PDB file of C-alpha atoms in Angstrom:
ATOM      1  CA  UNK A   1      -5.179 -25.987  10.317  1.00 71.00           C
ATOM      2  CA  UNK A   2      -7.392 -22.761   8.906  1.00 74.00           C
ATOM      3  CA  UNK A   3      -8.151 -20.881  11.546  1.00 79.00           C
ATOM      4  CA  UNK A   4      -5.706 -22.281  14.077  1.00 89.00           C
ATOM      5  CA  UNK A   5      -3.666 -20.976  17.369  1.00 94.00           C
ATOM      6  CA  UNK A   6      -1.015 -21.836  18.785  1.00 95.00           C
ATOM      7  CA  UNK A   7      -2.839 -22.528  21.711  1.00 95.00           C
ATOM      8  CA  UNK A   8      -5.055 -24.536  19.554  1.00 93.00           C
ATOM      9  CA  UNK A   9      -2.250 -26.550  18.448  1.00 92.00           C
ATOM     10  CA  UNK A  10      -1.229 -27.360  21.646  1.00 93.00           C
ATOM     11  CA  UNK A  11      -4.238 -28.741  22.641  1.00 92.00           C
ATOM     12  CA  UNK A  12      -4.327 -31.356  19.974  1.00 88.00           C
ATOM     13  CA  UNK A  13      -0.743 -32.222  19.975  1.00 86.00           C
ATOM     14  CA  UNK A  14      -1.539 -35.740  19.317  1.00 83.00           C
ATOM     15  CA  UNK A  15      -2.131 -34.524  15.672  1.00 80.00           C
ATOM     16  CA  UNK A  16       1.001 -34.326  15.146  1.00 74.00           C
ATOM     17  CA  UNK A  17       3.436 -35.473  17.572  1.00 75.00           C
ATOM     18  CA  UNK A  18       4.218 -39.524  17.649  1.00 73.00           C
ATOM     19  CA  UNK A  19       2.221 -40.212  14.065  1.00 71.00           C
ATOM     20  CA  UNK A  20       4.665 -41.456  11.963  1.00 73.00           C
ATOM     21  CA  UNK A  21       5.228 -44.981  10.881  1.00 72.00           C
ATOM     22  CA  UNK A  22       8.263 -46.523  13.123  1.00 69.00           C
ATOM     23  CA  UNK A  23      11.292 -46.409  11.331  1.00 71.00           C
ATOM     24  CA  UNK A  24      10.767 -42.816   9.615  1.00 75.00           C
ATOM     25  CA  UNK A  25      11.699 -39.390  10.786  1.00 80.00           C
ATOM     26  CA  UNK A  26      10.590 -35.696   9.720  1.00 83.00           C
ATOM     27  CA  UNK A  27      13.360 -34.073   7.497  1.00 89.00           C
ATOM     28  CA  UNK A  28      11.824 -30.691   7.969  1.00 91.00           C
ATOM     29  CA  UNK A  29       8.940 -29.143  10.293  1.00 92.00           C
ATOM     30  CA  UNK A  30       7.102 -25.957   8.965  1.00 93.00           C
ATOM     31  CA  UNK A  31       5.136 -24.106  11.601  1.00 94.00           C
ATOM     32  CA  UNK A  32       3.510 -20.665  11.124  1.00 94.00           C
ATOM     33  CA  UNK A  33       1.658 -18.849  13.343  1.00 95.00           C
ATOM     34  CA  UNK A  34       0.558 -15.721  14.529  1.00 95.00           C
ATOM     35  CA  UNK A  35      -2.529 -14.312  12.103  1.00 91.00           C
ATOM     36  CA  UNK A  36      -5.161 -15.997  14.467  1.00 92.00           C
ATOM     37  CA  UNK A  37      -2.949 -15.452  17.677  1.00 95.00           C
ATOM     38  CA  UNK A  38      -2.799 -11.670  16.700  1.00 94.00           C
ATOM     39  CA  UNK A  39      -6.945 -11.336  15.691  1.00 91.00           C
ATOM     40  CA  UNK A  40      -8.568  -8.916  18.054  1.00 90.00           C
ATOM     41  CA  UNK A  41     -11.764  -8.585  16.787  1.00 89.00           C
ATOM     42  CA  UNK A  42     -12.247 -12.700  17.947  1.00 89.00           C
ATOM     43  CA  UNK A  43     -11.666 -13.205  21.883  1.00 89.00           C
ATOM     44  CA  UNK A  44     -11.497 -16.958  21.489  1.00 91.00           C
ATOM     45  CA  UNK A  45      -8.618 -16.848  19.354  1.00 93.00           C
ATOM     46  CA  UNK A  46      -6.397 -13.802  21.037  1.00 94.00           C
ATOM     47  CA  UNK A  47      -3.715 -13.789  22.915  1.00 96.00           C
ATOM     48  CA  UNK A  48      -1.056 -10.865  23.231  1.00 96.00           C
ATOM     49  CA  UNK A  49       1.966 -11.247  22.463  1.00 97.00           C
ATOM     50  CA  UNK A  50       4.350 -12.626  25.363  1.00 98.00           C
ATOM     51  CA  UNK A  51       1.713 -15.140  25.762  1.00 98.00           C
ATOM     52  CA  UNK A  52       1.965 -16.433  22.284  1.00 98.00           C
ATOM     53  CA  UNK A  53       5.471 -16.197  22.262  1.00 98.00           C
ATOM     54  CA  UNK A  54       5.592 -18.485  24.996  1.00 98.00           C
ATOM     55  CA  UNK A  55       2.809 -20.927  23.772  1.00 97.00           C
ATOM     56  CA  UNK A  56       5.005 -20.954  20.329  1.00 98.00           C
ATOM     57  CA  UNK A  57       7.866 -22.110  22.713  1.00 98.00           C
ATOM     58  CA  UNK A  58       6.215 -24.793  24.453  1.00 97.00           C
ATOM     59  CA  UNK A  59       5.087 -26.057  20.716  1.00 95.00           C
ATOM     60  CA  UNK A  60       8.590 -25.690  19.076  1.00 97.00           C
ATOM     61  CA  UNK A  61      10.089 -27.796  22.486  1.00 96.00           C
ATOM     62  CA  UNK A  62       7.140 -30.781  21.714  1.00 93.00           C
ATOM     63  CA  UNK A  63       8.790 -30.826  18.262  1.00 92.00           C
ATOM     64  CA  UNK A  64      11.971 -30.850  18.674  1.00 93.00           C
ATOM     65  CA  UNK A  65      11.223 -33.957  21.237  1.00 90.00           C
ATOM     66  CA  UNK A  66       8.877 -35.416  19.130  1.00 88.00           C
ATOM     67  CA  UNK A  67      11.658 -35.353  16.108  1.00 88.00           C
ATOM     68  CA  UNK A  68      14.763 -34.192  17.492  1.00 90.00           C
ATOM     69  CA  UNK A  69      16.789 -34.660  13.908  1.00 90.00           C
ATOM     70  CA  UNK A  70      14.285 -32.420  12.103  1.00 91.00           C
ATOM     71  CA  UNK A  71      15.558 -29.416  11.019  1.00 93.00           C
ATOM     72  CA  UNK A  72      12.526 -26.899  12.093  1.00 95.00           C
ATOM     73  CA  UNK A  73      11.344 -23.830   9.933  1.00 96.00           C
ATOM     74  CA  UNK A  74       9.604 -21.611  11.407  1.00 97.00           C
ATOM     75  CA  UNK A  75       7.465 -18.849   9.060  1.00 96.00           C
ATOM     76  CA  UNK A  76       6.476 -15.180  10.522  1.00 96.00           C
ATOM     77  CA  UNK A  77       2.798 -14.588   9.814  1.00 92.00           C
ATOM     78  CA  UNK A  78       2.430 -12.408   7.018  1.00 87.00           C
ATOM     79  CA  UNK A  79      -1.296 -10.171   8.032  1.00 80.00           C
ATOM     80  CA  UNK A  80      -4.550 -10.041   8.372  1.00 70.00           C
ATOM     81  CA  UNK A  81      -7.082  -6.895   8.548  1.00 69.00           C
ATOM     82  CA  UNK A  82      -5.599  -5.867  12.425  1.00 74.00           C
ATOM     83  CA  UNK A  83      -1.954  -5.217  13.050  1.00 85.00           C
ATOM     84  CA  UNK A  84       0.254  -8.090  13.601  1.00 90.00           C
ATOM     85  CA  UNK A  85       3.517  -6.359  14.257  1.00 92.00           C
ATOM     86  CA  UNK A  86       3.738  -7.455  17.939  1.00 96.00           C
ATOM     87  CA  UNK A  87       3.349 -11.274  17.122  1.00 97.00           C
ATOM     88  CA  UNK A  88       5.829 -11.467  14.273  1.00 97.00           C
ATOM     89  CA  UNK A  89       8.178  -8.971  16.323  1.00 97.00           C
ATOM     90  CA  UNK A  90       8.519 -12.244  19.036  1.00 98.00           C
ATOM     91  CA  UNK A  91       8.651 -14.440  16.498  1.00 98.00           C
ATOM     92  CA  UNK A  92      11.712 -13.266  15.354  1.00 98.00           C
ATOM     93  CA  UNK A  93      13.161 -13.300  19.159  1.00 98.00           C
ATOM     94  CA  UNK A  94      11.772 -16.602  19.499  1.00 98.00           C
ATOM     95  CA  UNK A  95      13.605 -18.149  16.429  1.00 97.00           C
ATOM     96  CA  UNK A  96      16.943 -16.947  18.141  1.00 97.00           C
ATOM     97  CA  UNK A  97      16.398 -18.171  21.468  1.00 98.00           C
ATOM     98  CA  UNK A  98      14.983 -21.306  20.069  1.00 97.00           C
ATOM     99  CA  UNK A  99      18.137 -21.859  17.379  1.00 95.00           C
ATOM    100  CA  UNK A 100      15.361 -22.845  14.705  1.00 96.00           C
ATOM    101  CA  UNK A 101      15.197 -21.609  10.894  1.00 95.00           C
ATOM    102  CA  UNK A 102      13.760 -18.117  10.346  1.00 96.00           C
ATOM    103  CA  UNK A 103      11.519 -18.062   6.889  1.00 96.00           C
ATOM    104  CA  UNK A 104      10.089 -14.097   7.144  1.00 96.00           C
ATOM    105  CA  UNK A 105       7.136 -14.429   4.944  1.00 93.00           C
ATOM    106  CA  UNK A 106       6.128 -11.300   6.536  1.00 91.00           C
ATOM    107  CA  UNK A 107       8.610  -8.991   5.343  1.00 90.00           C
ATOM    108  CA  UNK A 108       8.044 -10.580   1.974  1.00 87.00           C
ATOM    109  CA  UNK A 109       4.406  -9.299   2.256  1.00 83.00           C
ATOM    110  CA  UNK A 110       5.596  -5.791   3.295  1.00 81.00           C
ATOM    111  CA  UNK A 111       8.095  -5.877   0.263  1.00 78.00           C
ATOM    112  CA  UNK A 112       5.498  -7.200  -2.311  1.00 71.00           C
ATOM    113  CA  UNK A 113       1.889  -5.743  -0.910  1.00 64.00           C
ATOM    114  CA  UNK A 114       1.936  -1.587  -1.170  1.00 59.00           C
ATOM    115  CA  UNK A 115      -0.770   0.034  -2.328  1.00 55.00           C
ATOM    116  CA  UNK A 116       1.182   2.921  -2.693  1.00 61.00           C
ATOM    117  CA  UNK A 117       3.796   1.898  -5.082  1.00 57.00           C
ATOM    118  CA  UNK A 118       0.685  -0.051  -6.911  1.00 53.00           C
ATOM    119  CA  UNK A 119       2.026  -3.333  -7.014  1.00 51.00           C
ATOM    120  CA  UNK A 120       0.100  -6.247  -5.977  1.00 52.00           C
ATOM    121  CA  UNK A 121      -3.173  -5.618  -3.835  1.00 55.00           C
ATOM    122  CA  UNK A 122      -6.560  -7.269  -4.025  1.00 52.00           C
ATOM    123  CA  UNK A 123      -6.815  -9.779  -7.100  1.00 54.00           C
ATOM    124  CA  UNK A 124      -3.192  -9.926  -7.769  1.00 73.00           C
ATOM    125  CA  UNK A 125      -1.107 -10.691  -4.468  1.00 73.00           C
ATOM    126  CA  UNK A 126      -4.882 -11.087  -1.837  1.00 73.00           C
ATOM    127  CA  UNK A 127      -7.746 -12.761  -2.629  1.00 72.00           C
ATOM    128  CA  UNK A 128     -10.688 -10.821  -1.650  1.00 69.00           C
ATOM    129  CA  UNK A 129      -9.306 -10.492   1.882  1.00 70.00           C
ATOM    130  CA  UNK A 130      -5.931  -8.921   3.533  1.00 68.00           C
ATOM    131  CA  UNK A 131      -5.438 -12.733   4.667  1.00 76.00           C
ATOM    132  CA  UNK A 132      -5.437 -15.087   2.015  1.00 79.00           C
ATOM    133  CA  UNK A 133      -3.152 -15.283  -0.848  1.00 83.00           C
ATOM    134  CA  UNK A 134      -3.914 -15.929  -4.449  1.00 84.00           C
ATOM    135  CA  UNK A 135      -2.144 -18.259  -6.364  1.00 87.00           C
ATOM    136  CA  UNK A 136       0.100 -15.654  -7.904  1.00 86.00           C
ATOM    137  CA  UNK A 137       1.544 -14.813  -4.393  1.00 85.00           C
ATOM    138  CA  UNK A 138       1.355 -18.426  -3.014  1.00 89.00           C
ATOM    139  CA  UNK A 139       4.398 -18.847  -5.819  1.00 92.00           C
ATOM    140  CA  UNK A 140       6.354 -16.180  -4.341  1.00 89.00           C
ATOM    141  CA  UNK A 141       5.987 -17.793  -0.812  1.00 90.00           C
ATOM    142  CA  UNK A 142       6.538 -21.200  -2.318  1.00 93.00           C
ATOM    143  CA  UNK A 143       9.616 -19.686  -4.340  1.00 93.00           C
ATOM    144  CA  UNK A 144      10.749 -18.043  -1.093  1.00 93.00           C
ATOM    145  CA  UNK A 145      10.892 -20.788   0.963  1.00 94.00           C
ATOM    146  CA  UNK A 146      12.568 -22.998  -0.934  1.00 94.00           C
ATOM    147  CA  UNK A 147      14.987 -20.194  -1.829  1.00 93.00           C
ATOM    148  CA  UNK A 148      15.363 -19.953   2.379  1.00 92.00           C
ATOM    149  CA  UNK A 149      15.949 -23.595   2.766  1.00 88.00           C
ATOM    150  CA  UNK A 150      18.504 -23.806   0.039  1.00 83.00           C
ATOM    151  CA  UNK A 151      20.567 -21.451   1.365  1.00 79.00           C
ATOM    152  CA  UNK A 152      21.463 -23.476   4.679  1.00 61.00           C
TER     153      UNK A 152
END
């Protein structure tokens, strides 16, 4: 859900828990939060990194309870037009504490998006803002997700 935060996901947990037909189960659950949670310019969304971490922990526990056999993959937030480093750092901590799979998209973005090196940037890696990927960067992210999952 675009523009979502962990707190908003928790408020609508009925949308993603207990929704699979009887007898089916999830193999994987992917999450990625932090971009909007760290958006200081939007006080309706912003929470501190510690509140974000605790909300995320609650969400992961709900997901584990709902789909105990599923592998959970937590993807780090990519970027927004403000600093998200604290939210990414607590995501790293949470992944370790909760023993879930990490897919570090933030590191990928930091490797790829470097205007000083002349690689990517607007029109190639980023769409028209500091947050949304182009088809090219989306493909690179999808390849990373696939590689990280195969590497299990």
